[in-house]
Amino acid sequence: MQKKAGPLFYVFLILFLFAVMFPFLWQMLASFKPPGELFGESAFSIAIKEPTFNNYNLVFTERPFGTYLWNSLAVATLTTVYAIVVSVFASYAIAWLNFKGKTVILGIVLAVSMFPQIATISPIFMFLQSVGLTNSWLGLIIPYTTFALPLAVWNLTIFFRKLPLDLAEAAKMDGASIWQTLTKVFLPLAMPGVFTTAILVFIAAWNEFLFALTINTEESMKTVPVGIAMFQGQFTIPWAEISAASIVVTVPLVVMVLIFQRRIVSGLTSGAVKE
Amino acid sequence: MAKSKRRMSEKQAGYLMVFPALLIILVIAIWPVVRSFWISLYDVRLNDPTKSQIHSAYGIDMERYANGLPLLKSNIANEKKQVEAPAAGELDAVLQSVLAVDKELNQDPKFTDRYTQVDDLLNNMQPVPDDVKFLDAEQVQAQKLKDTLQDAEKKVLALSNDKQLKTENVLGIVRGLEGSVIEPNFVGLAYYKQYLTDSRMWASLGNTVLFTVLSVVCELVLGLWIAVLINKQFIGRGLVRAAVLIPWAIPTVISALMWKFMYDGQNGILAHVFWKIGLISDPGVLLTTKWGAMFSTIFADVWKTTPFMALLLFAGLQTIPESLYEAAEVDGATKRQQFFRITLPMLKTSILVALLFRTLDAFRVFDLVYVLTGGGPANSTETISIYAYKTMFAQMNFGAGSALSVLVFLCVALISMGYIKILGADLIGENSGK
């Protein structure tokens, strides 16, 4: 149905893009308003009388937002690195090597990726508490495995299956060991898929909420989503600061998405579509 | 490395490479689910020291006991000096009764050894490991200790109520000592029975199902519509693709806050617009009424996940050969017929896979509801995950909360089995990637 688009289509497209972007744009607008302009009539105005950067300032000076960012960055990066390293081997084996039980293994991986987090949290919490790992990075990296590892194994396997298998056969013919095939032939080909999967795992870990909320409760160990969610007090919600903090977190993600959109889309859709 | 691997068969190498991932998944994901079920059979409460763990037998918390007993002795001695003779006599009797039981317990050398060990650790300010802390005891003895301490508490409380004591210290210590007697907290399937008749459980399950069905159906219809619409050649395809990814990439917590800001009854732009165009009677209803809050939650979820759905379906659309449509065109099929006879059947697998992932995601919804409504107003948007979370982390009732989370797990398992039965082996099959 590769038809040329008509003018009506572009009208629709602009409306659609507007709807998709609106909450983000509105939040950005609010982040530059002084708190006074977030109430009353000026709350609905798109013009800012006195634009300010003070909200951004407050987020970093009045609240430990820098600490939250650092914790999120560390936990998400470490989770990604460790999940990718473990799953590159597993996926390579499932996709390229011959042995029995591969379908069962992949089935287990897929099933685990569907586990609701709430079903694993009580034993994980009790375990982490008994070994004193609550309020630490490791205390989050361990439970993040429950979604990071299945996600990585599943995506990498699907990606690796698309790589030309005859190259491996040729390498074997030439007398290369499995290790040589892996490092010399396979990894260079696999890098794009590994990179895409790493982005997906990183975003999943960066956005995680339930484990972070229950396991790291100390202010100095909170991650960004929990930190921002806890900005709201019992009776007041500091919208100006929440907006600024949200924009600080979202802009890097948006930039990342813009740069890597092709890879992300292929990573997201490869598991679901037969090609 | 290379040499040893050369001698290894492909099969062995395969198992060796899969092993770490499989082991980690087994220990960190599968075992906790089994363990959750196990915990749900016990009355585990993290705010009650005697129930903070699974106890299948009677026992004594030696840390508490070794901490409390010397304190009891010294405090009773202190108190005796300050009070009238009759009260002092009673306090002495209380101490003697406790010491009598202590003597009986000490007839078992294991008890004496463990007491010394724990006492040493405590004196050196060292933590007491769990396997040292809890000592299994005979039911008769544990019961006797408990009865004696309860009796002691009653007597001390009576004295205290009569204003015959100078301080509350002794009462507090006796109560603390009572916490050293561990009783088995096995309750079997009691929590499951309790929840089957619990109206709050059924209400939260109903909310979850309502949320899941409505949001997934909206997302599917809208996603399909968008996918078909953008499946053309147009300027700015890359831009659309990037824009579509933004709601997906934004953390759910942040998108929930963005929507909360727009739904706000006083200063929210969306509430204001809806009110102005007459969609709602009052800007406040979006977050303060049952249906308003449910609608708001679903709306926010649809915003966040429809683009993702559209993307999956769009990718599926692109795999449908153009020739099919050309042939249909030649045969004089209308656009409508083409959609229902070609597009939908060819998209079946893509749709089912997208539906499977979205349904499971929606069913375990937590972040969005937690931040947007907190389950309110009056539990009207409380989903089953939120209920389980509150039971565990607000009431610290881990046994009951685990039972709820096992129920979530069972529902999710049922849903996925249903989908997989329709999908068949397509999902994992060797060919799915090729």
XYZ file of C-alpha atoms in Angstrom:
709
model
C 0.000 0.000 0.000
C 2.902 2.328 -0.716
C 0.665 5.187 -1.840
C 1.780 8.782 -2.061
C 0.420 10.834 0.788
C -2.125 13.582 0.193
C -2.387 16.976 1.921
C -5.057 15.692 4.329
C -2.557 13.113 5.445
C -0.075 15.773 6.478
C -2.732 17.562 8.495
C -3.438 14.318 10.296
C 0.263 13.712 10.753
C 0.816 17.098 12.347
C -2.130 16.549 14.694
C -0.785 13.143 15.611
C 2.702 14.448 16.290
C 1.230 17.260 18.337
C -0.767 14.819 20.481
C 2.284 12.641 20.984
C 4.568 15.502 21.881
C 2.151 17.674 23.821
C 2.682 16.387 27.387
C 6.422 16.683 26.919
C 6.221 20.191 25.441
C 3.809 21.345 28.132
C 6.115 20.034 30.822
C 9.021 21.856 29.216
C 7.026 25.079 29.185
C 6.141 24.625 32.854
C 9.779 24.065 33.762
C 10.615 27.624 32.659
C 7.704 29.251 34.469
C 8.237 30.762 37.896
C 6.057 28.861 40.412
C 3.632 31.779 40.560
C 2.707 31.365 36.904
C 1.726 27.733 37.411
C -1.464 28.769 39.184
C -4.543 30.710 38.256
C -5.101 32.121 34.768
C -1.451 32.053 33.708
C -1.415 28.291 34.323
C -3.101 27.838 30.960
C -1.052 30.407 29.091
C 1.657 29.389 26.648
C 3.423 32.706 27.050
C 5.762 33.021 30.011
C 5.893 36.479 31.530
C 9.102 35.954 33.411
C 10.959 32.917 32.079
C 13.374 31.475 34.602
C 16.039 28.819 34.991
C 15.570 28.850 38.719
C 13.577 25.611 38.760
C 16.542 23.780 37.251
C 18.762 25.430 39.770
C 16.538 24.398 42.674
C 16.422 20.788 41.555
C 20.182 20.488 41.828
C 20.745 22.696 44.863
C 17.724 22.080 47.084
C 17.374 18.399 46.285
C 19.911 15.598 45.853
C 18.952 15.251 42.208
C 22.591 14.933 41.113
C 22.889 11.932 43.434
C 19.751 10.360 41.931
C 21.170 10.800 38.432
C 24.483 9.293 39.436
C 22.776 6.276 41.067
C 20.559 5.711 38.034
C 23.477 6.028 35.657
C 25.628 3.615 37.658
C 22.909 1.012 38.203
C 21.652 1.114 34.603
C 25.161 0.978 33.116
C 26.377 -1.850 35.329
C 23.171 -3.828 34.742
C 23.529 -3.374 30.984
C 27.187 -4.395 30.864
C 26.677 -7.480 32.972
C 23.483 -8.595 31.254
C 25.015 -8.146 27.802
C 28.221 -10.014 28.635
C 26.343 -13.008 30.031
C 23.755 -13.092 27.266
C 26.128 -12.645 24.308
C 27.530 -16.099 25.063
C 24.139 -17.664 25.673
C 22.605 -16.148 22.533
C 25.599 -17.049 20.411
C 25.254 -20.648 21.531
C 21.492 -20.756 21.006
C 21.660 -19.133 17.585
C 24.826 -20.644 16.110
C 25.736 -23.883 17.857
C 24.098 -27.273 17.628
C 22.904 -28.824 20.845
C 19.697 -30.209 22.254
C 17.202 -28.258 24.325
C 17.637 -24.873 22.652
C 13.912 -24.366 22.160
C 13.261 -25.214 25.808
C 15.922 -22.747 26.951
C 14.526 -19.994 24.770
C 11.029 -20.821 26.025
C 12.218 -20.423 29.627
C 13.819 -17.083 28.769
C 10.653 -15.829 27.141
C 8.482 -17.042 30.007
C 10.697 -15.323 32.569
C 10.509 -12.065 30.634
C 6.760 -12.184 31.190
C 7.038 -12.590 34.973
C 5.347 -9.793 36.874
C 7.920 -8.117 39.090
C 5.577 -8.090 42.033
C 5.686 -11.906 42.085
C 9.404 -11.942 42.804
C 9.717 -8.985 45.101
C 8.972 -10.456 48.532
C 11.703 -13.123 48.559
C 14.168 -10.821 46.814
C 13.505 -8.053 49.322
C 13.787 -10.405 52.303
C 17.007 -11.854 50.908
C 18.599 -8.473 50.204
C 17.617 -7.264 53.653
C 19.082 -10.301 55.378
C 22.442 -9.911 53.613
C 22.450 -6.137 54.061
C 22.300 -5.259 50.362
C 19.316 -2.923 50.525
C 20.318 0.665 49.808
C 23.196 -0.297 47.543
C 23.775 -0.409 43.785
C 24.194 -4.172 43.893
C 20.842 -4.390 45.657
C 19.240 -3.104 42.450
C 21.527 -4.749 39.903
C 20.683 -8.215 41.237
C 16.873 -7.921 40.914
C 17.185 -6.023 37.603
C 18.518 -9.284 36.201
C 14.950 -10.607 36.228
C 14.049 -8.401 33.265
C 17.450 -7.387 31.819
C 18.799 -10.855 31.161
C 15.721 -12.346 29.409
C 15.370 -9.156 27.358
C 19.011 -9.308 26.291
C 19.067 -13.048 25.555
C 15.839 -12.868 23.550
C 16.864 -9.855 21.453
C 20.399 -11.028 20.822
C 19.270 -14.518 19.832
C 16.860 -13.138 17.276
C 19.517 -10.804 15.965
C 22.210 -13.488 15.805
C 19.932 -15.846 13.887
C 19.833 -13.320 11.074
C 23.597 -13.298 10.721
C 24.972 -15.413 7.863
C 25.569 -18.847 9.322
C 27.680 -19.962 6.329
C 30.467 -17.716 7.615
C 30.678 -19.851 10.711
C 30.685 -23.002 8.596
C 33.478 -21.568 6.458
C 35.492 -20.649 9.547
C 35.012 -24.179 10.868
C 36.189 -25.629 7.540
C 39.322 -23.514 7.766
C 40.018 -25.091 11.126
C 39.084 -22.199 13.387
C 38.213 -23.091 16.965
C 34.875 -22.147 18.461
C 36.631 -19.413 20.402
C 38.255 -18.033 17.227
C 34.974 -18.180 15.351
C 33.365 -16.284 18.189
C 35.926 -13.498 18.441
C 37.137 -13.147 14.839
C 34.088 -13.907 12.723
C 31.095 -13.516 14.935
C 31.637 -10.527 17.218
C 32.415 -7.985 14.472
C 29.172 -8.978 12.756
C 27.259 -8.968 16.022
C 28.256 -5.537 17.288
C 25.271 -3.634 15.850
C 22.821 -6.069 17.465
C 24.705 -5.985 20.754
C 24.616 -2.215 20.705
C 20.878 -2.079 19.978
C 20.152 -4.569 22.743
C 22.329 -2.587 25.132
C 20.236 0.530 24.464
C 17.002 -1.354 25.177
C 18.361 -2.893 28.391
C 19.743 0.443 29.527
C 16.401 2.206 29.015
C 14.534 -0.578 30.825
C 16.919 -0.400 33.796
C 16.935 3.405 33.827
C 13.123 3.506 33.970
C 12.561 0.725 36.532
C 10.439 1.757 39.496
C 9.078 -1.009 41.751
C 12.390 -2.556 42.855
C 14.022 0.858 43.191
C 11.100 2.103 45.285
C 11.168 -0.781 47.741
C 14.837 -1.699 47.945
C 16.715 1.615 47.927
C 14.805 3.835 50.320
C 17.681 5.947 51.601
C 17.903 9.396 50.044
C 21.534 8.879 49.015
C 20.729 5.660 47.148
C 17.498 6.536 45.322
C 17.324 6.409 41.552
C 15.799 9.105 39.356
C 12.251 7.719 38.928
C 11.845 7.158 42.668
C 13.485 10.459 43.525
C 11.155 12.446 41.254
C 8.072 10.521 42.357
C 8.950 11.390 45.959
C 9.173 15.133 45.206
C 5.461 15.314 45.916
C 4.796 16.024 49.543
C 1.766 15.075 51.578
C -0.230 18.183 50.648
C 1.718 20.069 48.029
C 3.204 19.044 44.729
C 6.132 21.226 43.613
C 5.192 21.152 39.930
C 7.840 23.637 38.844
C 10.649 21.497 40.226
C 9.071 18.247 39.017
C 8.846 19.723 35.518
C 12.467 20.818 35.522
C 13.659 17.446 36.846
C 11.520 15.586 34.288
C 13.004 17.601 31.466
C 16.545 16.972 32.705
C 15.870 13.220 32.591
C 13.854 13.187 29.403
C 16.012 15.339 27.136
C 18.980 12.918 27.082
C 16.556 10.062 26.395
C 14.934 12.014 23.570
C 18.333 12.838 22.074
C 19.346 9.191 22.343
C 16.109 8.120 20.685
C 16.606 10.613 17.862
C 20.145 9.401 17.204
C 19.478 5.687 17.476
C 15.861 5.546 16.314
C 16.577 3.130 13.469
C 18.379 0.695 15.729
C 15.791 0.951 18.492
C 12.912 0.342 16.124
C 14.644 -2.680 14.628
C 15.418 -3.971 18.114
C 11.864 -3.497 19.323
C 10.185 -5.024 16.329
C 12.556 -7.853 15.419
C 11.106 -10.233 17.974
C 7.552 -9.637 16.927
C 7.716 -9.736 13.137
C 8.515 -12.539 10.755
C 10.635 -11.313 7.942
C 42.130 -20.919 25.930
C 41.970 -21.609 22.214
C 43.615 -24.979 22.596
C 41.297 -26.294 25.277
C 38.267 -25.071 23.357
C 39.465 -26.777 20.195
C 39.112 -30.134 21.827
C 35.689 -29.331 23.124
C 32.744 -30.453 21.061
C 30.254 -27.936 19.779
C 27.628 -29.426 22.053
C 29.719 -29.008 25.191
C 30.639 -25.458 24.223
C 26.963 -24.680 23.678
C 25.961 -25.884 27.115
C 28.922 -24.133 28.695
C 27.958 -20.808 27.126
C 24.283 -21.062 27.991
C 24.956 -22.238 31.518
C 25.730 -18.892 33.237
C 22.652 -17.169 31.808
C 20.434 -20.103 32.662
C 21.815 -20.408 36.181
C 21.318 -16.705 36.871
C 17.766 -16.776 35.521
C 17.017 -19.816 37.637
C 18.396 -18.305 40.854
C 17.235 -14.701 40.454
C 13.932 -15.065 38.614
C 12.457 -18.548 38.902
C 13.475 -19.372 42.453
C 11.906 -16.168 43.864
C 8.555 -17.062 42.313
C 8.654 -20.489 43.981
C 9.804 -18.833 47.178
C 6.943 -16.287 46.961
C 4.492 -19.163 47.034
C 6.369 -20.671 49.977
C 6.264 -17.378 51.914
C 2.548 -17.035 51.181
C 1.949 -20.172 53.260
C 3.344 -18.454 56.351
C 2.272 -15.531 58.489
C 5.371 -13.434 57.786
C 5.320 -9.856 59.069
C 8.445 -7.778 58.832
C 7.279 -5.423 61.580
C 6.895 -8.246 64.112
C 10.239 -9.699 65.244
C 8.739 -13.091 66.045
C 7.302 -13.390 62.536
C 9.968 -11.696 60.452
C 10.880 -15.009 58.857
C 9.474 -18.360 57.948
C 9.445 -20.509 61.090
C 8.314 -24.051 60.620
C 9.128 -25.085 64.207
C 9.127 -23.636 67.725
C 12.280 -21.813 68.628
C 13.956 -19.118 70.654
C 15.463 -15.925 69.311
C 18.705 -16.140 71.255
C 19.788 -12.601 70.414
C 16.697 -11.167 72.021
C 16.878 -13.597 74.907
C 20.542 -12.947 75.666
C 19.900 -9.226 75.407
C 16.813 -9.244 77.583
C 17.588 -11.612 80.434
C 20.530 -9.689 81.994
C 18.561 -6.458 81.550
C 15.625 -7.985 83.368
C 17.825 -9.006 86.277
C 19.500 -5.602 86.629
C 16.317 -3.592 86.179
C 14.315 -5.607 88.677
C 17.178 -5.229 91.149
C 17.129 -1.477 90.545
C 13.388 -1.169 90.775
C 13.222 -3.207 93.968
C 15.331 -0.602 95.754
C 12.911 2.172 94.911
C 9.529 0.599 95.614
C 7.491 -0.517 98.633
C 8.041 -3.943 100.124
C 4.965 -5.774 98.684
C 5.746 -4.588 95.162
C 9.404 -5.559 95.595
C 8.304 -9.024 96.664
C 6.125 -9.411 93.601
C 8.917 -8.281 91.316
C 11.202 -10.820 92.944
C 8.626 -13.557 92.355
C 8.423 -12.546 88.700
C 12.193 -12.751 88.329
C 12.325 -16.113 90.091
C 9.658 -17.581 87.806
C 11.588 -16.478 84.720
C 14.886 -17.749 86.131
C 13.251 -21.102 86.907
C 12.337 -21.544 83.254
C 15.807 -20.348 82.266
C 17.292 -23.052 84.471
C 15.132 -25.668 82.816
C 16.217 -24.456 79.390
C 19.837 -24.630 80.491
C 19.507 -28.334 81.206
C 19.994 -28.737 77.483
C 23.729 -28.191 76.825
C 22.897 -26.950 73.300
C 20.979 -24.057 74.827
C 23.804 -23.155 77.208
C 26.405 -23.304 74.432
C 24.332 -21.178 72.094
C 23.604 -18.660 74.852
C 27.324 -18.261 75.562
C 28.097 -17.942 71.860
C 25.463 -15.254 71.271
C 26.366 -13.469 74.465
C 30.017 -13.296 73.367
C 29.009 -11.881 69.994
C 26.806 -9.272 71.658
C 29.488 -8.283 74.150
C 31.919 -7.769 71.280
C 29.325 -5.657 69.433
C 29.279 -8.135 66.568
C 26.204 -8.938 64.484
C 24.514 -12.256 65.205
C 24.041 -14.331 62.041
C 20.573 -15.753 61.457
C 21.610 -19.386 61.771
C 23.109 -18.682 65.202
C 20.306 -16.368 66.286
C 17.444 -18.861 66.106
C 17.597 -22.022 68.189
C 15.002 -24.736 67.652
C 13.179 -25.628 70.842
C 10.716 -28.231 72.034
C 7.147 -27.031 71.777
C 6.578 -27.707 75.500
C 9.544 -25.605 76.548
C 8.842 -22.726 74.196
C 5.231 -22.707 75.305
C 6.271 -22.722 78.945
C 8.638 -19.796 78.444
C 5.933 -17.898 76.638
C 3.327 -18.607 79.348
C 5.731 -17.607 82.115
C 6.603 -14.349 80.365
C 2.961 -13.548 79.653
C 2.178 -14.211 83.289
C 5.060 -11.959 84.287
C 3.792 -9.230 81.996
C 0.346 -9.387 83.587
C 1.785 -9.055 87.102
C 4.116 -6.197 86.198
C 1.318 -4.436 84.317
C -0.935 -4.700 87.369
C 1.779 -3.210 89.548
C 2.365 -0.485 87.050
C -1.350 0.326 86.825
C -1.466 0.575 90.622
C 1.306 3.172 90.400
C 3.493 0.946 92.552
C 6.449 1.116 90.171
C 8.804 4.027 89.580
C 9.598 3.309 85.941
C 8.152 1.424 82.981
C 11.480 -0.274 82.271
C 10.656 -3.717 83.647
C 7.406 -3.891 81.689
C 9.184 -3.007 78.457
C 11.889 -5.608 79.033
C 9.393 -8.362 79.816
C 7.500 -7.531 76.635
C 10.745 -7.577 74.683
C 11.602 -10.988 76.111
C 8.223 -12.324 75.022
C 9.347 -11.554 71.477
C 12.124 -14.115 71.842
C 9.691 -17.016 71.779
C 9.218 -18.102 68.189
C 6.101 -20.010 67.273
C 5.675 -21.695 63.906
C 3.828 -19.302 61.609
C 2.658 -21.800 59.021
C -0.870 -20.945 57.950
C -1.223 -23.131 54.866
C -3.576 -21.828 52.238
C -5.381 -19.573 54.717
C -4.441 -16.378 52.868
C -5.762 -17.726 49.595
C -9.032 -18.683 51.262
C -9.191 -15.256 52.862
C -8.594 -13.448 49.570
C -11.165 -15.491 47.674
C -13.840 -13.860 49.823
C -12.086 -10.495 50.163
C -14.103 -7.835 48.383
C -11.063 -5.543 48.090
C -9.167 -8.298 46.236
C -12.035 -8.801 43.797
C -12.410 -5.052 43.326
C -8.695 -4.669 42.583
C -8.774 -7.647 40.232
C -11.796 -6.091 38.517
C -9.976 -2.766 38.185
C -6.951 -4.540 36.734
C -9.047 -6.425 34.176
C -10.995 -3.287 33.257
C -7.802 -1.285 32.861
C -6.126 -4.046 30.848
C -9.017 -4.706 28.465
C -9.894 -1.064 27.805
C -6.350 0.197 27.405
C -5.211 -2.723 25.241
C -8.266 -2.534 22.982
C -7.841 1.241 22.532
C -4.147 0.773 21.866
C -4.768 -1.946 19.306
C -7.412 -0.018 17.365
C -5.497 3.251 17.450
C -2.186 1.538 16.795
C -3.551 -0.332 13.805
C -5.100 2.826 12.424
C -1.866 4.777 12.781
C 0.193 1.936 11.329
C -1.995 1.707 8.233
C -2.010 5.485 7.836
C 1.736 5.934 8.005
C 2.371 2.961 5.738
C 2.826 5.283 2.785
C 5.615 7.242 1.227
C 5.752 10.640 2.808
C 8.204 13.298 3.798
C 9.422 13.065 7.377
C 9.032 9.355 8.052
C 12.143 9.375 10.208
C 10.761 12.237 12.240
C 7.501 10.398 12.876
C 9.362 7.281 13.892
C 11.499 9.219 16.350
C 8.524 11.133 17.755
C 6.645 7.897 18.245
C 9.503 6.527 20.334
C 9.469 9.416 22.781
C 6.467 8.326 24.882
C 7.924 4.830 24.928
C 11.340 6.018 26.136
C 10.138 8.402 28.845
C 10.126 6.668 32.239
C 6.561 5.721 33.200
C 6.909 7.600 36.455
C 7.722 10.809 34.609
C 4.932 10.389 32.084
C 2.542 9.725 34.981
C 3.677 12.982 36.600
C 3.262 14.857 33.306
C -0.314 13.633 33.042
C -1.023 14.289 36.696
C 0.071 17.865 36.081
C -2.327 18.166 33.129
C -5.218 16.436 34.929
C -4.938 18.699 37.973
C -8.342 20.061 38.955
C -7.182 23.643 39.431
C -4.245 24.243 37.139
C -4.241 21.292 34.766
C -4.494 22.237 31.117
C -6.278 19.062 30.061
C -8.847 19.239 32.855
C -9.395 22.865 31.894
C -9.856 22.086 28.186
C -12.143 19.114 28.838
C -14.239 21.314 31.108
C -14.363 24.200 28.624
C -15.573 21.977 25.787
C -18.133 20.399 28.109
C -16.657 16.916 28.259
C -16.637 17.005 32.039
C -18.880 18.907 34.445
C -16.089 20.116 36.692
C -12.312 20.277 36.130
C -11.801 18.346 39.363
C -13.513 15.108 38.334
C -10.536 13.681 36.438
C -8.632 12.663 39.526
C -11.218 12.774 42.295
C -13.976 10.496 41.014
C -13.887 6.773 40.338
C -14.625 6.903 36.624
C -12.627 10.072 36.089
C -9.561 8.497 37.668
C -9.986 5.238 35.748
C -10.397 7.152 32.485
C -7.350 9.297 33.260
C -5.201 6.279 33.982
C -6.246 4.497 30.795
C -5.807 7.670 28.726
C -2.268 8.169 30.017
C -1.444 4.526 29.332
C -2.848 4.706 25.811
C -0.710 7.774 25.143
C 2.418 6.027 26.347
C 2.005 2.675 24.635
C -0.046 3.202 21.444
C 3.034 4.436 19.565
C 4.842 1.249 20.515
C 1.895 -0.827 19.297
C 1.782 1.167 16.058
C 5.466 0.568 15.547
C 5.157 -3.208 15.944
C 2.165 -3.345 13.595
C 3.838 -1.005 11.116
C 6.823 -3.361 10.966
C 4.387 -6.206 10.355
C 2.640 -4.298 7.572
C 5.893 -3.827 5.721
C 6.331 -7.571 5.392
C 3.073 -7.959 3.456
C 3.985 -8.312 -0.229
C 2.770 -5.429 -2.388
C 1.711 -7.910 -5.069
C -1.198 -9.117 -2.934
C -2.771 -5.660 -2.980
C -2.078 -5.253 -6.700
C -3.826 -8.546 -7.422
C -6.765 -7.521 -5.242
C -6.921 -4.196 -7.035
C -7.111 -5.995 -10.382
C -9.900 -8.214 -9.048
C -11.801 -5.068 -8.080
C -11.619 -5.436 -4.291
C -12.496 -2.326 -2.313
C -10.087 -0.763 0.196
C -12.277 -2.129 2.959
C -12.169 -5.649 1.565
C -8.419 -5.369 1.129
C -8.034 -4.433 4.785
C -10.173 -7.255 6.148
C -9.155 -9.939 3.625
C -5.450 -9.189 3.240
C -4.085 -6.848 5.881
C -5.705 -8.336 8.976
C -5.035 -12.025 8.198
C -1.457 -11.292 7.187
C -0.927 -9.253 10.345
C -2.388 -11.925 12.619
C 0.891 -13.027 14.171
C 2.157 -9.477 14.615
C -1.104 -8.454 16.240
C -1.140 -11.419 18.592
C 2.462 -10.934 19.655
C 1.891 -7.220 20.246
C -1.298 -8.012 22.155
C 0.439 -10.625 24.268
C 3.176 -8.259 25.412
C 0.812 -5.348 25.932
C -1.769 -7.402 27.853
C 0.851 -8.739 30.246
C 2.359 -5.293 30.685
C -1.034 -3.745 31.354
C -2.052 -6.495 33.749
C 0.958 -5.945 35.998
C 0.587 -2.130 35.849
C 2.151 -0.499 38.876
C 4.206 2.669 38.292
C 1.512 4.573 36.429
C -1.228 3.970 39.003
C 1.116 4.409 41.949
C 2.171 7.873 40.827
C -1.010 9.096 39.128
C -3.708 8.105 41.615
C -1.996 5.995 44.275
C -4.896 3.585 43.755
C -7.433 6.207 44.801
C -9.881 7.820 45.128
C -11.128 5.291 47.707
C -9.269 2.369 46.081
C -11.246 2.851 42.867
C -8.169 2.537 40.639
C -6.313 0.114 42.875
C -4.882 -2.670 40.743
C -3.876 -6.022 42.109
C -0.158 -5.182 41.974
C -0.816 -2.017 43.975
C -2.842 -3.995 46.520
C -0.027 -6.539 46.850
C 2.538 -3.741 47.196
C 0.517 -1.991 49.909
C 0.002 -5.239 51.811
C 3.708 -5.948 51.727
C 5.343 -2.576 52.146
C 2.763 -0.476 53.968
C 1.427 -3.159 56.322
C 4.662 -5.178 56.220
C 2.477 -8.264 55.882
C 4.686 -10.298 53.575
C 2.780 -13.560 53.885
C -0.504 -12.090 52.719
C 1.211 -9.850 50.158
C 3.036 -12.829 48.706
C -0.278 -14.652 48.334
C -1.562 -11.697 46.305
C 1.556 -11.593 44.181
C 1.235 -15.318 43.514
C -2.306 -14.588 42.318
C -0.900 -11.951 39.933
C 1.586 -14.515 38.710
C -1.124 -17.129 38.128
C -3.255 -14.641 36.168
C -0.278 -13.645 34.025
C 0.557 -17.313 33.431
C -3.046 -18.033 32.389
C -3.120 -15.066 30.018
C 0.146 -16.020 28.360
C -0.898 -19.653 28.035
C -4.068 -18.517 26.319
C -2.173 -16.395 23.822
C 0.516 -18.989 23.218
C -2.124 -21.599 22.501
C -3.478 -19.356 19.737
C -0.025 -18.386 18.525
C 1.333 -21.904 18.546
C 5.054 -22.408 18.366
C 5.511 -19.395 16.069
C 6.926 -17.375 18.896
C 10.006 -19.446 19.696
C 10.357 -21.505 16.538
C 13.743 -21.719 14.879
C 12.389 -19.925 11.845
C 10.924 -16.896 13.501
C 14.067 -14.852 13.020
C 14.801 -15.835 9.449
